[in-house]
mmCIF file of C-alpha atoms and ligand atoms in Angstrom:
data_model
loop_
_atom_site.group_PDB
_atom_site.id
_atom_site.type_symbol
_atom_site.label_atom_id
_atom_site.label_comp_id
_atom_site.label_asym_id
_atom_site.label_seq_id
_atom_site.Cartn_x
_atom_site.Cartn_y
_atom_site.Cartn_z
ATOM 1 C CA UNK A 17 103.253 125.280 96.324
ATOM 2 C CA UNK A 18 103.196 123.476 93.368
ATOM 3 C CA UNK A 19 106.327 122.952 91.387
ATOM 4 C CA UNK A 20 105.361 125.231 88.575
ATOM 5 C CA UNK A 21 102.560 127.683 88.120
ATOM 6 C CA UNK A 22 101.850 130.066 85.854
ATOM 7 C CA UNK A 23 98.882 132.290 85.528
ATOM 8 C CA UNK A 24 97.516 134.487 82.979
ATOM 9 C CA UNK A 25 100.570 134.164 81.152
ATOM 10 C CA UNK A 26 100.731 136.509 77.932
ATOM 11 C CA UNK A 27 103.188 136.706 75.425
ATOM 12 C CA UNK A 28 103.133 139.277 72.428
ATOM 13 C CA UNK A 29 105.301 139.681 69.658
ATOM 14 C CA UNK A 30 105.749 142.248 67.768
ATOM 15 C CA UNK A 31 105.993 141.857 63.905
ATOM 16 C CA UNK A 32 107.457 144.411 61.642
ATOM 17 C CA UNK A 33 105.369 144.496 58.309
ATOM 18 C CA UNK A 34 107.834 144.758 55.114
ATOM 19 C CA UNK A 35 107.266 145.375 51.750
ATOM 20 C CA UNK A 36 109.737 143.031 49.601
ATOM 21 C CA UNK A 37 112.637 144.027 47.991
ATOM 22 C CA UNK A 38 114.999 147.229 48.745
ATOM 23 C CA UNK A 39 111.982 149.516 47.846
ATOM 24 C CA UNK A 40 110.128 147.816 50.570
ATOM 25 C CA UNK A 41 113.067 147.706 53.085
ATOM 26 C CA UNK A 42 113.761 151.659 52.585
ATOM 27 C CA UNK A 43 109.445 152.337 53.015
ATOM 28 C CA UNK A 44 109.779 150.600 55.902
ATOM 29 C CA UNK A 45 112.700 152.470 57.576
ATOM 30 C CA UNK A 46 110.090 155.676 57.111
ATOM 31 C CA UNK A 47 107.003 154.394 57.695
ATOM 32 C CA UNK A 48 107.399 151.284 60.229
ATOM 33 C CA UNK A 49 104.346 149.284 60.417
ATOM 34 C CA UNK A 50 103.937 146.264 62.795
ATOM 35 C CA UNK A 51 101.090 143.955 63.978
ATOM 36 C CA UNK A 52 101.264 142.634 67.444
ATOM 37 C CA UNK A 53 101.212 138.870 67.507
ATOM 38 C CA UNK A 54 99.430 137.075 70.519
ATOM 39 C CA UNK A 55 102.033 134.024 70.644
ATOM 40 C CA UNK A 56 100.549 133.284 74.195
ATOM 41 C CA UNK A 57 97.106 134.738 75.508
ATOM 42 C CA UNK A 58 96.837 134.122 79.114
ATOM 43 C CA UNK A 59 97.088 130.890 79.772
ATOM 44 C CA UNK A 60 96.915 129.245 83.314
ATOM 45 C CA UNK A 61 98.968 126.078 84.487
ATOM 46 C CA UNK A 62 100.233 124.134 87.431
ATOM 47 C CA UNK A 63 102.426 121.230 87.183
ATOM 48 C CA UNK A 64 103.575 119.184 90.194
ATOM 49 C CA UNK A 65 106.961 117.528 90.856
ATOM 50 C CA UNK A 66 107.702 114.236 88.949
ATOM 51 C CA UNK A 67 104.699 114.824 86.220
ATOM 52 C CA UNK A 68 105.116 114.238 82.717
ATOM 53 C CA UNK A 69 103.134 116.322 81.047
ATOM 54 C CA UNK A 70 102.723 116.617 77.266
ATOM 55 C CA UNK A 71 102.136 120.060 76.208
ATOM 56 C CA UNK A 72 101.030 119.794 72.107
ATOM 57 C CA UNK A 73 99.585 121.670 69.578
ATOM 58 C CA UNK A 74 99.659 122.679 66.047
ATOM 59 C CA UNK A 75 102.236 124.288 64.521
ATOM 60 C CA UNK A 76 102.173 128.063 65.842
ATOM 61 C CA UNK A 77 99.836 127.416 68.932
ATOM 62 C CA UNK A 78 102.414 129.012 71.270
ATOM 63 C CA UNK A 79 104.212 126.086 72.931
ATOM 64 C CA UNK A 80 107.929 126.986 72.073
ATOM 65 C CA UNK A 81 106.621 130.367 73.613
ATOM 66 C CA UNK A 82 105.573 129.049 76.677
ATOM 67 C CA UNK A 83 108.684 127.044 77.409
ATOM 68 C CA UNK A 84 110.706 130.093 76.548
ATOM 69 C CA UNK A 85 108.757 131.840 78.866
ATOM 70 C CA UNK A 86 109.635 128.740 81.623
ATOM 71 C CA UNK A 87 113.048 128.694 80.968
ATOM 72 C CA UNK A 88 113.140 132.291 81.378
ATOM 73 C CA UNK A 89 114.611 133.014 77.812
ATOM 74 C CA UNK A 90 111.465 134.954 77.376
ATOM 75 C CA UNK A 91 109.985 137.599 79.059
ATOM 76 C CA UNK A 92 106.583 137.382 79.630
ATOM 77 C CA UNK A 93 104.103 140.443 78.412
ATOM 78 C CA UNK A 94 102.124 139.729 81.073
ATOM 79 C CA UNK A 95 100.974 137.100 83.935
ATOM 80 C CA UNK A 96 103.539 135.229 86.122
ATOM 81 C CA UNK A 97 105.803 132.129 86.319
ATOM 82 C CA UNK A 98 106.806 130.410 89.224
ATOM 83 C CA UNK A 99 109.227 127.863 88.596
ATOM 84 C CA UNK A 100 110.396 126.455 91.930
ATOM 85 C CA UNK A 101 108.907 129.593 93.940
ATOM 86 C CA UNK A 102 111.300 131.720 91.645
ATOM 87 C CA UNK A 103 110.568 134.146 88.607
ATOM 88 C CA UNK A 104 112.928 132.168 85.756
ATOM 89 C CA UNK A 105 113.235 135.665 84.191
ATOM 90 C CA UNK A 106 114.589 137.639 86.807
ATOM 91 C CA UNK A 107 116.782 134.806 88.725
ATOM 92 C CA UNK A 108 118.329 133.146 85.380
ATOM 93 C CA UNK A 109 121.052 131.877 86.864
ATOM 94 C CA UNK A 110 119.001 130.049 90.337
ATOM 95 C CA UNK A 111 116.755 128.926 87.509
ATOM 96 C CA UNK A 112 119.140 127.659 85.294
ATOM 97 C CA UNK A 113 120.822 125.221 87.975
ATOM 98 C CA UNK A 114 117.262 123.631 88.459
ATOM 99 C CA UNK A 115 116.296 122.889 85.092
ATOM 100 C CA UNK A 116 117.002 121.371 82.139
ATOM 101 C CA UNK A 117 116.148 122.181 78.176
ATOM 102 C CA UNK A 118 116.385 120.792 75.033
ATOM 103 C CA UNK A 119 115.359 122.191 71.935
ATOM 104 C CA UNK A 120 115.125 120.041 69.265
ATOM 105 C CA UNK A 121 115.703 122.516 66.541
ATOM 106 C CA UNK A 122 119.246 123.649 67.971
ATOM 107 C CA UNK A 123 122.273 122.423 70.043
ATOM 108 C CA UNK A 124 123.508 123.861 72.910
ATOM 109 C CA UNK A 125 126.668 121.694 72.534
ATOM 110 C CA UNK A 126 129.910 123.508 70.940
ATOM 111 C CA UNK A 127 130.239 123.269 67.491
ATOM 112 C CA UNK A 128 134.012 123.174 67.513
ATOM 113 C CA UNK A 129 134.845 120.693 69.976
ATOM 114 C CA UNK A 130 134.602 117.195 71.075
ATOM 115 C CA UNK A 131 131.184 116.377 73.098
ATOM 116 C CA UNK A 132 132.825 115.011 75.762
ATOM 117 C CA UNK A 133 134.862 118.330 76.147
ATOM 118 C CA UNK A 134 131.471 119.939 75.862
ATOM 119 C CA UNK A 135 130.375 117.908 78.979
ATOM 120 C CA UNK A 136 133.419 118.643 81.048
ATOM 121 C CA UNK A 137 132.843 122.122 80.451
ATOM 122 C CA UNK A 138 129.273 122.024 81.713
ATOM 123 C CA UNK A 139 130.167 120.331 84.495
ATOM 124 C CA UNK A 140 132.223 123.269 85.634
ATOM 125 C CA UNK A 141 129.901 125.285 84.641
ATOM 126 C CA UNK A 142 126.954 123.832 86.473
ATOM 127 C CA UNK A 143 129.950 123.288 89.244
ATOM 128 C CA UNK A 144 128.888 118.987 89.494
ATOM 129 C CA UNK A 145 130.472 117.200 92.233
ATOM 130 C CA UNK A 146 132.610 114.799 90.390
ATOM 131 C CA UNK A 147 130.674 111.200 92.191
ATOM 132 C CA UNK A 148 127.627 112.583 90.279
ATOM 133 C CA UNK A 149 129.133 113.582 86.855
ATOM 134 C CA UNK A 150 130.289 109.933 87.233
ATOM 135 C CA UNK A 151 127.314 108.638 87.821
ATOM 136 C CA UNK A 152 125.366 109.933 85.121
ATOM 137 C CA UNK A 153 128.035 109.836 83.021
ATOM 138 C CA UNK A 154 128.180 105.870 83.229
ATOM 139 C CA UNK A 155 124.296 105.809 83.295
ATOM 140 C CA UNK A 156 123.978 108.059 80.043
ATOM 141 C CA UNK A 157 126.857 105.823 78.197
ATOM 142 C CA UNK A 158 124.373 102.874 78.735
ATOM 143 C CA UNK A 159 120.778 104.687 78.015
ATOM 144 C CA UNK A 160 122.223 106.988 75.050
ATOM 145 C CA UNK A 161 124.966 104.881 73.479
ATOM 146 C CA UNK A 162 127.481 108.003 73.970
ATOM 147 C CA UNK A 163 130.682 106.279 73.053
ATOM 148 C CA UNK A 164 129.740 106.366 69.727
ATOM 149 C CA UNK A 165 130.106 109.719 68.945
ATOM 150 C CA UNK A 166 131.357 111.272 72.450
ATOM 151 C CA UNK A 167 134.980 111.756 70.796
ATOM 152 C CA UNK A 168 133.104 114.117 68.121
ATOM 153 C CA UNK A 169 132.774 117.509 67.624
ATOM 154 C CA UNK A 170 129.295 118.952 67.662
ATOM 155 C CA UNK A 171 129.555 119.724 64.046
ATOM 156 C CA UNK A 172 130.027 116.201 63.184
ATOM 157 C CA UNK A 173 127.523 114.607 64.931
ATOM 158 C CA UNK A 174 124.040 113.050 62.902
ATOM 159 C CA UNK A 175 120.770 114.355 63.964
ATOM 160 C CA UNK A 176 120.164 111.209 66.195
ATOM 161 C CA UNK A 177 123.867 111.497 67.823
ATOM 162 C CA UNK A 178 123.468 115.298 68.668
ATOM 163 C CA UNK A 179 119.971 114.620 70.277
ATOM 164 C CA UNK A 180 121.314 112.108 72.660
ATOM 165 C CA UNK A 181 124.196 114.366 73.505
ATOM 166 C CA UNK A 182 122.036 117.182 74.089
ATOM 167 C CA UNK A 183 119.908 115.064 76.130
ATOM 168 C CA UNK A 184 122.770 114.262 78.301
ATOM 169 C CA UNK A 185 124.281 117.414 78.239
ATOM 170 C CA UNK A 186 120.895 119.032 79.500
ATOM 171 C CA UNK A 187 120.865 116.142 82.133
ATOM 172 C CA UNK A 188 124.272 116.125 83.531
ATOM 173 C CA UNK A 189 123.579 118.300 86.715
ATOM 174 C CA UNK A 190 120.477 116.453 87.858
ATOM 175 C CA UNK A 191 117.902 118.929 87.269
ATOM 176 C CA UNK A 192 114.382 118.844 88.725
ATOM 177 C CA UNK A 193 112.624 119.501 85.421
ATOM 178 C CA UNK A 194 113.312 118.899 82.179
ATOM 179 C CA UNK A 195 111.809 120.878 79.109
ATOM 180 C CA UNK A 196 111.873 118.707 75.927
ATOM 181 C CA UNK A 197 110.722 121.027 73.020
ATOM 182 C CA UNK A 198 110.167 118.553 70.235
ATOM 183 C CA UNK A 199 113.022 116.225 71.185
ATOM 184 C CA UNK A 200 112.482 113.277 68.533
ATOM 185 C CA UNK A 201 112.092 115.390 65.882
ATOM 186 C CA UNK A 202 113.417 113.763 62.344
ATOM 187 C CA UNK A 203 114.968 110.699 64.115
ATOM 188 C CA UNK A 204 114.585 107.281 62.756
ATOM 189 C CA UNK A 205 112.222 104.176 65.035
ATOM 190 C CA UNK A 206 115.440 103.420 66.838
ATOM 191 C CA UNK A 207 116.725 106.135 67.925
ATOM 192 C CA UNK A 208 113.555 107.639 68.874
ATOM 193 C CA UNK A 209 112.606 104.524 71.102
ATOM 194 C CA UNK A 210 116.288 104.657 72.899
ATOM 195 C CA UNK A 211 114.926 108.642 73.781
ATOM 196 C CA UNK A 212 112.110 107.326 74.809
ATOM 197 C CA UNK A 213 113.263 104.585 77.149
ATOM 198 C CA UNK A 214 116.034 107.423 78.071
ATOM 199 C CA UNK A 215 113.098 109.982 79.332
ATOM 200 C CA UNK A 216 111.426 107.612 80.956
ATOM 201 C CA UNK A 217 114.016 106.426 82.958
ATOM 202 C CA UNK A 218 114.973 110.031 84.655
ATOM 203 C CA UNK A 219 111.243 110.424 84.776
ATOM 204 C CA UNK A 220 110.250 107.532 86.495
ATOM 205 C CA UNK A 221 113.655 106.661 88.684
ATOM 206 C CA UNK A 222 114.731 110.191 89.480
ATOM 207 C CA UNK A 223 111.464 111.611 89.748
ATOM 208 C CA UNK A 224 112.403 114.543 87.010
ATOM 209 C CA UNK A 225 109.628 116.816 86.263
ATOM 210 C CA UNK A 226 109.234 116.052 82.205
ATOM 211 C CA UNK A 227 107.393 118.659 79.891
ATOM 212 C CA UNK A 228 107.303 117.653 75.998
ATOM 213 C CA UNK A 229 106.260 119.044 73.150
ATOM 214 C CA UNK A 230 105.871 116.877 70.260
ATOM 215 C CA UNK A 231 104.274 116.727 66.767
ATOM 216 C CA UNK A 232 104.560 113.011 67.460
ATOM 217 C CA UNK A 233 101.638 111.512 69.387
ATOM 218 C CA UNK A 234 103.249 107.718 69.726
ATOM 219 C CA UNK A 235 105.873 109.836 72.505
ATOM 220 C CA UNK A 236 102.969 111.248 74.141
ATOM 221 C CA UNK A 237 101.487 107.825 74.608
ATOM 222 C CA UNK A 238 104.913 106.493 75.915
ATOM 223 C CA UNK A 239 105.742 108.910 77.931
ATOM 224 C CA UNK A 240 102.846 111.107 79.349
ATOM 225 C CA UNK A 241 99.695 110.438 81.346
ATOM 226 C CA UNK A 242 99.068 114.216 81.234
ATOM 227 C CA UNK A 243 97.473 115.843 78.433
ATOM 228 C CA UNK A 244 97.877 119.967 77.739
ATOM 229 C CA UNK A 245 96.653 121.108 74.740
ATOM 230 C CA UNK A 246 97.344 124.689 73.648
ATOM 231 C CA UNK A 247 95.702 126.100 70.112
ATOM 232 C CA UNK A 248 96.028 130.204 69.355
ATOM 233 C CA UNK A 249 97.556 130.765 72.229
ATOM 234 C CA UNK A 250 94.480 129.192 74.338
ATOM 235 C CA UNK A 251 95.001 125.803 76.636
ATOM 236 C CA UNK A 252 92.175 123.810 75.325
ATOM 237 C CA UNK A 253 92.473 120.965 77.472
ATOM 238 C CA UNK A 254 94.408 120.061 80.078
ATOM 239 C CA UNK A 255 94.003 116.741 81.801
ATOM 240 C CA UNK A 256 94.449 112.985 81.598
ATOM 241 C CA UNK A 257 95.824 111.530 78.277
ATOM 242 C CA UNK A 258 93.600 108.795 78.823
ATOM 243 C CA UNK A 259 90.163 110.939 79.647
ATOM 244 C CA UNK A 260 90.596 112.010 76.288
ATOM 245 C CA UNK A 261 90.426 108.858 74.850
ATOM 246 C CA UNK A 262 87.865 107.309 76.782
ATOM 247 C CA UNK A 263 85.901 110.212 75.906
ATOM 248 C CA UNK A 264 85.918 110.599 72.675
ATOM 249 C CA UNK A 265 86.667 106.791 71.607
ATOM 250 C CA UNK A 266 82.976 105.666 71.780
ATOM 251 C CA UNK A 267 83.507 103.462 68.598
ATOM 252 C CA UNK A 268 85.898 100.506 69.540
ATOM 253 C CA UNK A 269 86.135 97.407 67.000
ATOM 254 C CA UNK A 270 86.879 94.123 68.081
ATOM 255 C CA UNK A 271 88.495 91.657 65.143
ATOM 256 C CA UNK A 272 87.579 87.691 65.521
ATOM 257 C CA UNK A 273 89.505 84.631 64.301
ATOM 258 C CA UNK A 274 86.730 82.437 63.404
ATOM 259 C CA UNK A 275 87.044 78.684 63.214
ATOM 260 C CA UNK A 276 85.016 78.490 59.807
ATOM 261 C CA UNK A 277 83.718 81.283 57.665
ATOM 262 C CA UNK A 278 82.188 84.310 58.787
ATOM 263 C CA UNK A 279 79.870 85.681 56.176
ATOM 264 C CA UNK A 280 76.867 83.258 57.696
ATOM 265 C CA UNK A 281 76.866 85.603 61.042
ATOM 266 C CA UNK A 282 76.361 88.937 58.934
ATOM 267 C CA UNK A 283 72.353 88.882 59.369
ATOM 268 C CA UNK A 284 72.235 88.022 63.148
ATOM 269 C CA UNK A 285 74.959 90.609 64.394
ATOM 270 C CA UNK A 286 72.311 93.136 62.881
ATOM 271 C CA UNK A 287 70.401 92.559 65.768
ATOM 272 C CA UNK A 288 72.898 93.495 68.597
ATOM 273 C CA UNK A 289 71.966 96.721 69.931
ATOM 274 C CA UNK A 290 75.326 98.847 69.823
ATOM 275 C CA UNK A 291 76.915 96.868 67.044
ATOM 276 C CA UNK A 292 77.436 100.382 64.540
ATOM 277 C CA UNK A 293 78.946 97.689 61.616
ATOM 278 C CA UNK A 294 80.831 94.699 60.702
ATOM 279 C CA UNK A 295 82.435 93.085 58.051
ATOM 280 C CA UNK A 296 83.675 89.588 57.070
ATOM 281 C CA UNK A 297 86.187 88.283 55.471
ATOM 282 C CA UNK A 298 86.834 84.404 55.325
ATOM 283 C CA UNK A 299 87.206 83.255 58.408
ATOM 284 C CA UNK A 300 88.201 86.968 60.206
ATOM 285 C CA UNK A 301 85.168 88.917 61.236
ATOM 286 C CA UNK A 302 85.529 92.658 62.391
ATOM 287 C CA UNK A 303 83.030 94.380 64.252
ATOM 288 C CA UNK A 304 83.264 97.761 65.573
ATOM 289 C CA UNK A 305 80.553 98.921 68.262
ATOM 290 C CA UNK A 306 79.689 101.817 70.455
ATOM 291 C CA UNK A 307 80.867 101.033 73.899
ATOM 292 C CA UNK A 308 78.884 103.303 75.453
ATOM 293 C CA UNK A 309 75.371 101.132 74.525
ATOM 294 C CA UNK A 310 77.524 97.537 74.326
ATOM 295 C CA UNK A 311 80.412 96.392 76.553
ATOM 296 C CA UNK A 312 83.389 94.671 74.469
ATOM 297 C CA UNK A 313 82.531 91.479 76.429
ATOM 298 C CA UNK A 314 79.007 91.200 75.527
ATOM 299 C CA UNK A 315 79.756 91.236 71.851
ATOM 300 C CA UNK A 316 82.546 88.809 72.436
ATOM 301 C CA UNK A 317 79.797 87.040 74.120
ATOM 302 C CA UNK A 318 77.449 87.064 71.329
ATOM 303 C CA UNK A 319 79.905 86.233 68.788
ATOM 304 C CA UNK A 320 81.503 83.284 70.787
ATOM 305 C CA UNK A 321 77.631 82.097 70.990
ATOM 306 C CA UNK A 322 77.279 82.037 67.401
ATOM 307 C CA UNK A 323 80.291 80.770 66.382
ATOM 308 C CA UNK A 324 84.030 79.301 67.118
ATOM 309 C CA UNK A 325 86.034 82.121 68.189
ATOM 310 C CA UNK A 326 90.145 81.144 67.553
ATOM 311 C CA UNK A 327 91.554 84.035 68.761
ATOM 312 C CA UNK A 328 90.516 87.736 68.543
ATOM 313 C CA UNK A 329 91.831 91.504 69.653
ATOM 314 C CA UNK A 330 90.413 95.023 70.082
ATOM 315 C CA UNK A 331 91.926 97.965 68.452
ATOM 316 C CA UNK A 332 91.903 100.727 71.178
ATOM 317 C CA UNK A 333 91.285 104.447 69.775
ATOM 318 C CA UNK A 334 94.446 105.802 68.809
ATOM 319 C CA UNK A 335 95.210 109.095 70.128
ATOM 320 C CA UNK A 336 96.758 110.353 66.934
ATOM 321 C CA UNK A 337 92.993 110.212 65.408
ATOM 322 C CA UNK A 338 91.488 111.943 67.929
ATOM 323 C CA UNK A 339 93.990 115.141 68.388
ATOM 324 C CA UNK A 340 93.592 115.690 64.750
ATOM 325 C CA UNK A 341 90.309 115.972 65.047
ATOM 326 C CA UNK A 342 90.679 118.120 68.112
ATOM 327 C CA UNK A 343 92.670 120.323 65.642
ATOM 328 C CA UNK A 344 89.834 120.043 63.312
ATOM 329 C CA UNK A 345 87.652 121.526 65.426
ATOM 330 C CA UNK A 346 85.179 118.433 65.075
ATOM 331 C CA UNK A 347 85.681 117.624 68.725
ATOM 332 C CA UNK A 348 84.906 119.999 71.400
ATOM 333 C CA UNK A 349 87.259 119.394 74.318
ATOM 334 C CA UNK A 350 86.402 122.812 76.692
ATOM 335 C CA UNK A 351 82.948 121.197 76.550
ATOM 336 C CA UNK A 352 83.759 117.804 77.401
ATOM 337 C CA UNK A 353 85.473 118.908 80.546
ATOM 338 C CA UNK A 354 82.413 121.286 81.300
ATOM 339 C CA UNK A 355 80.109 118.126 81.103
ATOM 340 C CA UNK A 356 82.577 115.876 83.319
ATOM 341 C CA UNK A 357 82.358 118.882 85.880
ATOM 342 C CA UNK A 358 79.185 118.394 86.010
ATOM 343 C CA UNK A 359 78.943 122.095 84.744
ATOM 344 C CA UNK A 360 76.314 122.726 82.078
HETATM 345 N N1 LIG B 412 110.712 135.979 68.163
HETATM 346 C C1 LIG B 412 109.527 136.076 67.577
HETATM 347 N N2 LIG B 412 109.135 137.220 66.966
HETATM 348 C C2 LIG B 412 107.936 137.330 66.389
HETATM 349 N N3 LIG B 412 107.014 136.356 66.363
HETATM 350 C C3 LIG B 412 107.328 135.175 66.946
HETATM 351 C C4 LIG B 412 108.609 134.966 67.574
HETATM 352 N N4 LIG B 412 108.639 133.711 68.077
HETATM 353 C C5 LIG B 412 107.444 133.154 67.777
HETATM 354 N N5 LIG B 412 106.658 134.025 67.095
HETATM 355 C C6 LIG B 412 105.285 133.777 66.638
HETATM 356 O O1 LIG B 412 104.518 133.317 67.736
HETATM 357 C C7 LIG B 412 103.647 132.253 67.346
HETATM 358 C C8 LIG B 412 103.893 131.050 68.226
HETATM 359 O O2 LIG B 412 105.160 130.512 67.912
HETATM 360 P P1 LIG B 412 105.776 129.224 68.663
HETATM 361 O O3 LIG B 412 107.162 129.054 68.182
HETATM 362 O O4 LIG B 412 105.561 129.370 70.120
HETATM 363 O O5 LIG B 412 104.840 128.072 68.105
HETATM 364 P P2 LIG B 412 104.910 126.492 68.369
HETATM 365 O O6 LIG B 412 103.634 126.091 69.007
HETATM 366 O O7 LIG B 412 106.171 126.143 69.075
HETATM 367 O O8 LIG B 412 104.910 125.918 66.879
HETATM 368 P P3 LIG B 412 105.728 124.707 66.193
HETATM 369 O O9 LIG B 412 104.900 123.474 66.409
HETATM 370 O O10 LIG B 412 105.729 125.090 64.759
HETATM 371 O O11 LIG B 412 107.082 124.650 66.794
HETATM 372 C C9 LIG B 412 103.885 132.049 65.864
HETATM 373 O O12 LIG B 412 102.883 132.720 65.150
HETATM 374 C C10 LIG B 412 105.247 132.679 65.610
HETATM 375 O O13 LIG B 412 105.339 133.189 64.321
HETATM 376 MG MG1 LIG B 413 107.873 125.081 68.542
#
């Protein structure tokens, strides 16, 4: 039994229609008119203890949804969720002990008093043995810089402070999984990379199940080896983050540090099968090929022939590029994974 699975797993909403304006309000209390929304439209997906998976999308594609759905917030229109062997929905409470949430949009910290009260409160509530609550306590102080802003209420707290604390406060009980719905969200470099190192660390020393949705693809890189993507409603890939990029990254480019000009190579690199261009500039050349027909050594092999190589570095496909185009439509990810079946 896998840790979670869900199949077929539908969610509709639906949308009243209103007319603006009183006029509209008072047509609508006669005449009510709704569409039905597809927020999720049967998707299928099995996660496995300690994976970090990185469940993304564009805006609307149904991943707050799903992780509604997960959390058991939500109930589903249709399909099932196993979380732990359990239906979240019906057994909130046995869910709720096993998992962990944070919502990056809102605080499940009290407004009105201090965080640290907030903590004690959820300890009791999540009834955690006190060796443990000092544990991760002490642990969470280091990571997530809590004395800072642990003697504040939650309505004082900056956007970076209340993230850690709801971090922690989501963490305190030692759940199995943790679902991180857009947890960096509006934080500066710092504070983001202190998450980062944060989610890592209950990842990869507790073993915590980690699944993260993110509009920001340099946490998916840190963080994830696991790729879902979800568009419409639809999971349009799901598999490694880095099968994605070795797919679809066939143009690499490889920058040299010549030791004297480069413009006199321009007319032989012409020549290298797989070379797709190249361009000079004093003594740097830069030459991006298809790796695919050329390996990055044998052009670093050709150049080095040709000329004094100082120093040089390749620039590895970033995955940022490539989602967007996945949201573009211009690459075709259900077909890539039919090809590397070997399903045509
Ligand atoms: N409570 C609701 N009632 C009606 N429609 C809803 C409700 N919640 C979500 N939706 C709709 O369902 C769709 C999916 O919303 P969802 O919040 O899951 O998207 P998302 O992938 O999390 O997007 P974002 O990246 O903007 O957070 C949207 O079209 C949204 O308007
Ligand atoms: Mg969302």
């Amino acid at each position: 039994m896998s840790q979670i699975e869900v199949s077929g797993l539908t969610k509709v909403f639906r949308q009243a229609i209103k007319q603006p304006g009183l006029k509209g309000a008072v047509k609508h209390f006669f005449t009510q008119q709704y569409r039905d929304k597809q927020a999720v439209d049967g998707i299928n997906l099995t996660i496995e203890k300690g994976e970090s998976v990185a469940y993304v999308g564009p805006n609307g594609a149904g991943k707050s949804t799903t992780i509604k759905m997960l959390t058991g917030i939500l109930v589903p229109t249709s399909g099932a969720v196993r979380v732990n062997g359990i239906d979240p929905h019906k057994k909130r409470m046995e869910n709720a002990g096993k998992i962990g949430a944070v919502f990056g949009q809102r605080t499940q910290l009290w407004w009105d008093i201090p965080v640290a009260e907030s903590f004690s409160l959820l300890k009791d509530i999540y009834e955690i043995p006190d060796g443990v609550y000092r544990e991760n306590m002490k642990t969470f102080t280091k990571l997530l810089e809590l004395d800072e802003y642990i003697h504040l209420t939650g309505r004082k707290l900056s956007l970076g402070q209340r993230m850690r604390a709801d971090l922690a406060a989501s963490l305190l009980h030692n759940p199995e999984i943790v679902y991180l719905d857009e947890p960096t969200i509006g934080l500066d470099i710092a504070v983001k990379e202190r998450i980062r190192k944060f989610i890592k660390h209950i990842n990869a020393e507790l073993g915590t199940t980690v699944m993260l949705t993110t509009h920001d693809l340099g946490d998916i890189e840190d963080l994830c080896s696991r790729l879902v993507i979800i568009d419409h409603g639809k999971i349009i890939y799901d598999g490694e983050l880095q099968a994605v990029k070795d797919a679809f990254a066939r143009e690499r480019t490889l920058h040299f540090q010549l030791g004297k000009p480069a413009s006199a190579l321009a007319h032989t690199l012409h020549g290298i099968p797989g070379i797709i261009s190249h361009e000079a500039d004093g003594n740097q050349v830069s030459v991006s090929f298809d790796r695919f027909a050329v390996t990055a050594g044998e052009v670093a092999g050709q150049i080095m022939k040709l000329a004094e190589v100082v120093d040089f570095r390749i620039d590895e496909p970033s995955i940022e590029t490539i989602i967007r185009r996945v949201y573009a439509g211009e690459l075709d990810l259900a077909e890539m994974a039919t090809e590397e079946r070997g399903v045509v």
